[in-house]
Structures are given as C-alpha cells and as structure tokens.
XYZ file of N, CA and C in Angstrom:
582
model
N 110.579 108.563 96.825
C 109.880 107.348 96.469
C 108.383 107.532 96.718
N 107.573 107.216 95.736
C 106.122 107.285 95.843
C 105.558 105.897 95.574
N 104.677 105.445 96.452
C 104.021 104.161 96.278
C 102.510 104.364 96.304
N 101.822 103.743 95.363
C 100.367 103.762 95.321
C 99.879 102.489 95.999
N 99.096 102.646 97.056
C 98.573 101.523 97.816
C 97.091 101.391 97.510
N 96.714 100.309 96.902
C 95.300 100.076 96.561
C 94.830 98.888 97.383
N 94.062 99.156 98.435
C 93.596 98.071 99.290
C 92.110 98.180 99.603
N 91.433 99.112 98.943
C 90.005 99.300 99.161
C 89.447 100.151 98.037
N 88.571 101.052 98.375
C 87.933 101.906 97.371
C 88.730 103.165 97.037
N 89.650 103.524 97.885
C 90.372 104.790 97.736
C 91.857 104.535 97.521
N 92.421 105.162 96.513
C 93.863 105.089 96.320
C 94.536 105.844 97.459
N 95.494 105.182 98.087
C 96.286 105.765 99.161
C 97.715 105.846 98.646
N 98.418 106.887 99.044
C 99.781 107.070 98.535
C 100.755 107.251 99.687
N 101.948 106.700 99.513
C 103.022 106.862 100.494
C 104.192 107.540 99.814
N 104.669 108.600 100.430
C 105.847 109.322 99.939
C 106.929 109.198 100.999
N 108.068 108.663 100.604
C 109.191 108.560 101.534
C 110.095 109.779 101.336
N 110.109 110.648 102.320
C 111.012 111.790 102.295
C 112.312 111.418 102.978
N 113.295 112.276 102.874
C 114.581 111.979 103.508
C 114.511 112.088 105.028
N 113.479 112.767 105.547
C 113.345 112.912 106.991
C 112.060 112.356 107.543
N 111.354 111.543 106.771
C 110.108 110.946 107.253
C 109.207 110.547 106.110
N 108.207 109.743 106.420
C 107.271 109.275 105.412
C 105.909 109.907 105.588
N 105.242 110.178 104.469
C 103.926 110.807 104.473
C 102.928 109.902 103.769
N 101.838 109.572 104.460
C 100.746 108.801 103.896
C 99.650 109.781 103.497
N 99.175 109.679 102.272
C 98.098 110.544 101.794
C 96.835 109.713 101.687
N 95.847 110.058 102.500
C 94.551 109.404 102.571
C 94.657 107.991 103.143
N 93.531 107.520 103.636
C 93.371 106.124 104.027
C 92.034 105.708 103.426
N 91.660 104.511 103.640
C 90.354 104.065 103.172
C 89.371 104.146 104.337
N 88.282 103.444 104.241
C 87.248 103.435 105.270
C 87.732 102.820 106.580
N 87.072 103.165 107.674
C 87.304 102.474 108.941
C 87.016 100.996 108.732
N 87.779 100.147 109.408
C 87.592 98.708 109.269
C 88.489 98.067 108.235
N 89.315 98.862 107.558
C 90.181 98.310 106.505
C 91.636 98.162 106.960
N 91.887 98.227 108.262
C 93.269 98.164 108.753
C 94.002 96.883 108.344
N 93.391 95.695 108.428
C 94.111 94.492 107.978
C 94.525 94.577 106.503
N 93.650 95.092 105.663
C 93.987 95.249 104.241
C 95.096 96.280 104.070
N 95.068 97.332 104.870
C 96.131 98.341 104.834
C 97.479 97.709 105.177
N 97.511 96.887 106.222
C 98.761 96.222 106.612
C 99.292 95.341 105.478
N 98.396 94.612 104.821
C 98.839 93.777 103.698
C 99.410 94.631 102.573
N 98.766 95.775 102.302
C 99.218 96.648 101.207
C 100.590 97.239 101.493
N 100.814 97.688 102.722
C 102.133 98.280 102.998
C 103.213 97.199 103.007
N 102.857 96.002 103.443
C 103.826 94.902 103.436
C 104.256 94.565 102.011
N 103.299 94.577 101.076
C 103.617 94.304 99.673
C 104.636 95.301 99.112
N 104.665 96.505 99.669
C 105.583 97.549 99.199
C 106.771 97.745 100.140
N 106.979 96.772 101.036
C 108.090 96.829 101.995
C 108.072 98.114 102.828
N 106.881 98.541 103.199
C 106.708 99.701 104.071
C 106.259 99.186 105.428
N 106.865 99.724 106.473
C 106.460 99.385 107.829
C 105.747 100.590 108.434
N 104.900 100.359 109.420
C 104.193 101.497 110.029
C 105.185 102.504 110.595
N 106.338 102.055 111.073
C 107.331 103.000 111.613
C 107.935 103.896 110.524
N 107.750 103.515 109.241
C 108.219 104.352 108.133
C 107.286 105.536 107.887
N 106.067 105.455 108.427
C 105.065 106.504 108.206
C 105.108 107.474 109.376
N 105.579 108.670 109.132
C 105.667 109.684 110.186
C 104.371 110.469 110.308
N 103.748 110.751 109.149
C 102.568 111.610 109.110
C 101.521 111.040 108.167
N 100.266 111.369 108.449
C 99.160 111.043 107.551
C 98.434 112.348 107.235
N 98.084 112.514 105.970
C 97.400 113.708 105.483
C 96.154 113.269 104.729
N 94.999 113.792 105.109
C 93.764 113.484 104.386
C 93.506 114.586 103.376
N 93.182 114.202 102.143
C 92.858 115.230 101.151
C 91.533 115.906 101.487
N 90.696 115.219 102.273
C 89.465 115.792 102.834
C 88.888 114.753 103.792
N 87.885 115.148 104.560
C 87.426 114.293 105.651
C 86.111 113.559 105.374
N 85.965 113.083 104.156
C 84.875 112.167 103.848
C 85.293 110.775 104.333
N 84.324 109.896 104.661
C 84.646 108.616 105.308
C 85.662 107.745 104.583
N 85.666 107.769 103.264
C 86.558 106.892 102.506
C 87.966 107.456 102.337
N 88.265 108.541 103.019
C 89.605 109.133 102.935
C 90.305 109.228 104.281
N 89.568 109.012 105.364
C 90.162 109.226 106.682
C 89.814 108.155 107.710
N 89.241 107.050 107.268
C 88.718 106.049 108.185
C 89.722 105.407 109.115
N 90.989 105.380 108.744
C 92.008 104.730 109.573
C 92.855 105.713 110.376
N 92.607 106.990 110.225
C 93.509 107.980 110.829
C 93.619 107.819 112.341
N 92.517 107.666 113.043
C 92.623 107.571 114.506
C 93.402 106.321 114.923
N 93.221 105.217 114.198
C 93.974 104.001 114.514
C 95.463 104.188 114.236
N 95.789 104.869 113.150
C 97.198 105.120 112.838
C 97.816 106.082 113.848
N 97.042 107.063 114.285
C 97.538 107.980 115.318
C 97.829 107.216 116.610
N 97.027 106.197 116.902
C 97.258 105.370 118.081
C 98.559 104.583 118.009
N 99.108 104.475 116.799
C 100.390 103.788 116.604
C 101.552 104.766 116.493
N 101.281 106.042 116.795
C 102.356 107.036 116.803
C 102.498 107.845 115.528
N 101.661 107.592 114.552
C 101.702 108.378 113.318
C 100.959 109.685 113.572
N 101.557 110.788 113.194
C 100.976 112.102 113.466
C 100.074 112.545 112.314
N 98.964 113.160 112.674
C 98.054 113.722 111.682
C 98.546 115.098 111.290
N 98.718 115.311 110.000
C 99.067 116.613 109.445
C 97.763 117.268 109.030
N 97.401 118.364 109.689
C 96.086 118.952 109.529
C 96.187 120.399 109.063
N 95.643 120.659 107.870
C 95.592 122.037 107.370
C 94.560 122.823 108.165
N 94.829 124.113 108.368
C 93.901 124.953 109.119
C 92.519 124.993 108.471
N 92.448 124.855 107.155
C 91.164 124.879 106.444
C 90.355 123.601 106.659
N 90.961 122.592 107.284
C 90.299 121.309 107.478
C 89.762 121.105 108.892
N 90.206 121.898 109.845
C 89.889 121.649 111.257
C 88.394 121.519 111.531
N 87.590 122.344 110.924
C 86.142 122.317 111.181
C 85.465 121.086 110.588
N 86.181 120.313 109.783
C 85.576 119.191 109.060
C 86.061 117.817 109.526
N 86.991 117.792 110.458
C 87.613 116.533 110.884
C 86.588 115.509 111.352
N 85.525 115.944 111.996
C 84.555 115.009 112.565
C 83.328 114.795 111.680
N 83.438 115.149 110.413
C 82.344 114.995 109.455
C 81.803 113.564 109.425
N 82.694 112.579 109.466
C 82.285 111.175 109.299
C 82.015 110.451 110.609
N 82.187 111.100 111.746
C 82.039 110.411 113.033
C 80.704 109.692 113.164
N 79.625 110.386 112.879
C 78.301 109.790 113.045
C 78.077 108.640 112.058
N 78.624 108.761 110.882
C 78.499 107.697 109.874
C 79.153 106.418 110.387
N 80.370 106.543 110.926
C 81.070 105.368 111.440
C 80.449 104.857 112.738
N 79.932 105.756 113.563
C 79.356 105.367 114.847
C 78.132 104.460 114.658
N 77.442 104.588 113.534
C 76.255 103.764 113.269
C 76.578 102.281 113.133
N 77.800 101.969 112.693
C 78.210 100.576 112.527
C 78.998 100.152 113.769
N 78.330 99.489 114.684
C 78.933 99.110 115.974
C 80.108 98.146 115.803
N 80.154 97.420 114.696
C 81.268 96.489 114.476
C 82.604 97.207 114.325
N 82.562 98.460 113.909
C 83.795 99.197 113.631
C 84.526 99.645 114.890
N 83.812 99.867 115.978
C 84.416 100.403 117.202
C 85.284 101.618 116.869
N 84.693 102.525 116.096
C 85.430 103.690 115.600
C 85.734 104.674 116.720
N 86.952 105.118 116.773
C 87.403 106.133 117.727
C 87.611 107.440 116.965
N 86.884 108.503 117.320
C 87.064 109.785 116.617
C 88.498 110.303 116.727
N 88.886 111.084 115.755
C 90.224 111.675 115.712
C 90.373 112.701 116.831
N 91.488 112.636 117.533
C 91.809 113.615 118.575
C 92.641 114.733 117.938
N 91.956 115.806 117.592
C 92.597 116.912 116.871
C 93.743 117.514 117.668
N 93.645 117.485 118.992
C 94.703 118.045 119.835
C 96.048 117.385 119.645
N 96.049 116.157 119.126
C 97.300 115.425 118.886
C 97.812 115.595 117.458
N 97.217 116.504 116.708
C 97.635 116.691 115.307
C 98.684 117.790 115.193
N 99.323 117.820 114.038
C 100.278 118.881 113.714
C 99.555 119.836 112.781
N 99.340 121.060 113.250
C 98.583 122.041 112.478
C 99.507 122.818 111.557
N 99.102 122.921 110.288
C 99.863 123.696 109.309
C 98.894 124.585 108.539
N 99.435 125.552 107.828
C 98.607 126.428 107.004
C 99.337 126.729 105.709
N 98.712 127.524 104.862
C 99.317 127.773 103.544
C 100.635 128.525 103.650
N 100.864 129.221 104.761
C 102.102 129.985 104.910
C 103.281 129.157 105.407
N 103.016 128.033 106.075
C 104.138 127.268 106.623
C 104.218 125.828 106.141
N 103.305 125.392 105.264
C 103.316 123.971 104.924
C 104.504 123.582 104.048
N 104.962 124.479 103.190
C 106.135 124.161 102.363
C 107.356 123.921 103.245
N 107.539 124.799 104.217
C 108.669 124.659 105.138
C 108.556 123.363 105.941
N 107.331 123.048 106.389
C 107.133 121.808 107.137
C 107.504 120.601 106.281
N 107.008 120.563 105.055
C 107.322 119.443 104.165
C 108.822 119.342 103.900
N 109.481 120.475 103.729
C 110.936 120.463 103.513
C 111.661 119.821 104.687
N 111.140 120.038 105.899
C 111.770 119.467 107.089
C 111.698 117.949 107.126
N 110.765 117.350 106.405
C 110.734 115.885 106.325
C 111.268 115.392 104.977
N 111.893 116.295 104.245
C 112.561 115.906 103.005
C 111.634 115.737 101.821
N 110.509 116.454 101.826
C 109.574 116.416 100.704
C 109.438 117.825 100.162
N 109.821 118.027 98.910
C 109.751 119.355 98.294
C 108.401 119.521 97.621
N 107.581 120.386 98.170
C 106.261 120.590 97.598
C 105.426 121.529 98.439
N 104.146 121.588 98.083
C 103.241 122.526 98.740
C 101.829 121.955 98.769
N 101.126 122.241 99.847
C 99.729 121.853 99.986
C 98.882 123.082 99.687
N 97.912 122.918 98.795
C 97.041 124.041 98.420
C 95.580 123.649 98.643
N 94.771 124.626 98.940
C 93.340 124.414 99.108
C 92.691 124.283 97.735
N 91.909 123.205 97.551
C 91.169 122.979 96.301
C 89.729 122.608 96.677
N 88.933 123.603 97.077
C 87.642 123.346 97.725
C 86.446 123.073 96.823
N 86.650 122.789 95.556
C 85.478 122.557 94.701
C 84.761 121.255 95.035
N 85.457 120.251 95.527
C 84.802 118.990 95.911
C 84.125 119.126 97.274
N 84.863 119.655 98.233
C 84.347 119.936 99.571
C 85.186 121.063 100.152
N 84.630 121.780 101.098
C 85.303 122.971 101.637
C 86.664 122.656 102.237
N 86.863 121.417 102.688
C 88.128 121.046 103.324
C 89.104 120.348 102.383
N 88.792 120.246 101.109
C 89.663 119.535 100.169
C 90.960 120.286 99.917
N 92.033 119.509 99.918
C 93.361 120.053 99.626
C 94.034 119.167 98.575
N 95.070 119.708 97.959
C 95.899 118.938 97.023
C 97.350 119.138 97.410
N 98.147 118.116 97.211
C 99.584 118.190 97.455
C 100.281 118.200 96.104
N 101.086 119.230 95.880
C 101.796 119.372 94.611
C 103.290 119.357 94.902
N 103.975 118.349 94.390
C 105.417 118.241 94.597
C 106.162 119.040 93.540
N 107.339 119.496 93.911
C 108.132 120.296 92.985
C 108.563 119.525 91.748
N 108.566 118.184 91.820
C 108.954 117.376 90.660
C 107.810 117.205 89.662
N 106.637 117.838 89.954
C 105.510 117.764 89.032
C 104.470 116.725 89.380
N 104.659 116.004 90.473
C 103.689 115.015 90.915
C 102.629 115.715 91.758
N 101.371 115.394 91.498
C 100.266 116.087 92.152
C 99.231 115.068 92.640
N 98.792 115.230 93.893
C 97.784 114.369 94.508
C 96.559 115.234 94.787
N 95.424 114.907 94.145
C 94.258 115.801 94.200
C 93.027 115.206 94.881
N 93.132 114.015 95.458
C 91.983 113.426 96.138
C 90.806 113.244 95.197
N 89.648 113.818 95.570
C 88.423 113.651 94.792
C 88.134 114.810 93.845
N 89.111 115.619 93.552
C 88.910 116.692 92.579
C 88.487 116.059 91.250
N 87.445 116.615 90.631
C 86.988 116.074 89.347
C 88.144 116.088 88.341
N 88.343 114.988 87.618
C 89.459 114.918 86.666
C 89.463 116.076 85.673
N 90.635 116.509 85.344
C 90.795 117.682 84.476
C 90.137 117.469 83.112
N 90.128 116.229 82.630
C 89.521 115.988 81.321
C 88.003 116.148 81.351
N 87.409 116.216 82.542
C 85.963 116.435 82.676
C 85.601 117.917 82.803
N 86.591 118.757 82.818
C 86.372 120.183 83.080
C 85.341 120.802 82.142
N 85.379 120.444 80.873
C 84.425 120.994 79.905
C 82.985 120.584 80.217
N 82.820 119.401 80.802
C 81.477 118.929 81.153
C 80.876 119.728 82.306
N 81.732 120.406 83.041
C 81.285 121.207 84.191
C 81.322 122.684 83.832
N 80.896 122.999 82.641
C 80.904 124.382 82.156
C 80.203 125.297 83.164
N 80.889 126.342 83.539
C 80.311 127.289 84.480
C 80.603 126.979 85.937
N 81.315 125.887 86.230
C 81.677 125.573 87.606
C 82.946 126.352 87.951
N 82.749 127.545 88.456
C 83.871 128.450 88.709
C 84.833 127.918 89.763
N 84.298 127.220 90.778
C 85.176 126.663 91.822
C 86.111 125.612 91.242
N 85.560 124.717 90.421
C 86.378 123.675 89.812
C 87.403 124.288 88.860
N 86.978 125.232 88.062
C 87.907 125.915 87.158
C 89.021 126.598 87.935
N 88.678 127.225 89.055
C 89.671 127.903 89.878
C 90.675 126.911 90.467
N 90.167 125.756 90.929
C 91.065 124.735 91.478
C 92.061 124.254 90.434
N 91.565 123.963 89.230
C 92.469 123.477 88.187
C 93.417 124.573 87.704
N 92.967 125.802 87.701
C 93.862 126.909 87.344
C 95.012 127.000 88.343
N 94.678 126.846 89.626
C 95.700 126.851 90.670
C 96.690 125.708 90.461
N 96.174 124.500 90.293
C 97.054 123.339 90.121
C 97.913 123.471 88.875
N 97.321 123.881 87.779
C 98.086 123.987 86.532
C 99.152 125.073 86.606
N 99.001 126.044 87.488
C 100.022 127.085 87.641
C 101.338 126.509 88.168
N 101.279 125.298 88.737
C 102.486 124.616 89.229
C 103.118 123.733 88.154
N 102.520 123.671 86.984
C 103.022 122.881 85.851
C 103.194 121.400 86.211
N 102.109 120.763 86.651
C 102.217 119.351 87.041
C 102.506 118.452 85.842
N 103.162 117.321 86.135
C 103.479 116.343 85.097
C 102.601 115.098 85.217
N 102.187 114.786 86.436
C 101.327 113.626 86.654
C 100.344 113.951 87.783
N 99.092 113.585 87.563
C 98.031 113.831 88.537
C 97.574 112.490 89.085
N 97.622 112.338 90.391
C 97.117 111.136 91.048
C 95.769 111.450 91.681
N 94.766 110.656 91.319
C 93.420 110.797 91.838
C 93.131 109.710 92.880
N 92.172 109.961 93.732
C 91.793 108.981 94.749
C 90.940 107.848 94.198
N 90.186 108.116 93.119
C 89.273 107.095 92.597
C 89.375 106.926 91.082
N 90.456 107.357 90.520
C 90.656 107.208 89.073
C 92.126 106.920 88.825
N 92.431 106.468 87.634
C 93.825 106.235 87.277
C 94.547 107.559 87.125
N 95.837 107.511 87.380
C 96.639 108.727 87.261
C 96.642 109.228 85.822
N 96.884 110.514 85.682
C 96.879 111.177 84.380
C 98.242 111.803 84.162
N 98.934 111.383 83.111
C 100.220 111.971 82.742
C 99.928 113.125 81.798
N 100.456 114.286 82.114
C 100.205 115.469 81.299
C 101.351 115.699 80.307
C-alpha cells in the first residue's frame, strides 16, 4: 500500500510493508500538526511508521525527522547521506519559534548500496535505494520492484532535453530507467506514469 500525503510544500509518501511502514520525506520543521492531520485522513497511525527515509537533507524534506525519531520512528540513513544530515540545522535554528532539535545520527539505522535491498525485504518492501546525486550529493531514489519509483527533487525526466549536457542528471535517469519504472513520484511535481 502506498499513500501520498500532501500537507505542505513537499509530497510525502507512506509505504506499508508486511513487516513495517516506511515514510519517505517529511516537510519543513513546524509542520507536525499538519502531518498528523494528513496521516489521520489516510487511517495511518504513527505506530504504523517504523522508519523514515529522506531523499536528501534539504530543509523541506527532513524537517520533522527528529520529532518523529522522538516518537520511536527510526531514521533509515544511507551511508552517502551521513555527511549531509545536519545541512539544515542552522537554517532551522534561526527561527526560534521552531525549537528545532537536530537529528541524532547515532540513533539511526545505517544502510548502504550493498545491504539496502535486504533491509527493505526484512520489512516486507521489495525494492532498492540508489544514489541519484544530480540534485545534491546526498540525494537518493527508492525504486520498488513493482515499478514504483520515488525520486525526491530529481529534475523530471521530461525536462531532460532542457538540461543538455548535464551528465549527472543523464546518469541518474539512466540508472533509474534501467529498473524499468512504471510510475515516478516526485517531491514537488505530479507523478508521471511511463
């Protein structure tokens, strides 16, 4: 089961596996009440969410992670993302109303390209996490075996021609297309059925 949660500027997705639930991205810090309303609309409870995965660590994709971790949800962290986890700390710290608590990386579950498929299988999700660094060095995409793909802020495939000569973007899409995706879910655009 996949649910698209739209409660702010960033599309958030929930995947219910047979052994746990995975939340992909959150919105900005300070959006927790809106997040609660969104999951309630889809009959999702916080206890249904076992893990949270950020497609990258820009403020509009990870703002609620530390609060969700405080509720027992585990952060799933790719090794390519570790150096970027605190990218948004200073941005959030400037707004005193947020009372932002930085992510405690020590409490995360670390995975890499060699073991992430096995990890996902253990929670009943068939798929793989791949590095897609054309947007930012820490950007990842989740590609499910059923053809569903979550790419965060990766530039939409239909814009590829406009970025002529962008070898990183071309490489990312070549990687994703090698999995023969059927539907692409973006963080800030409507999904694309291929």
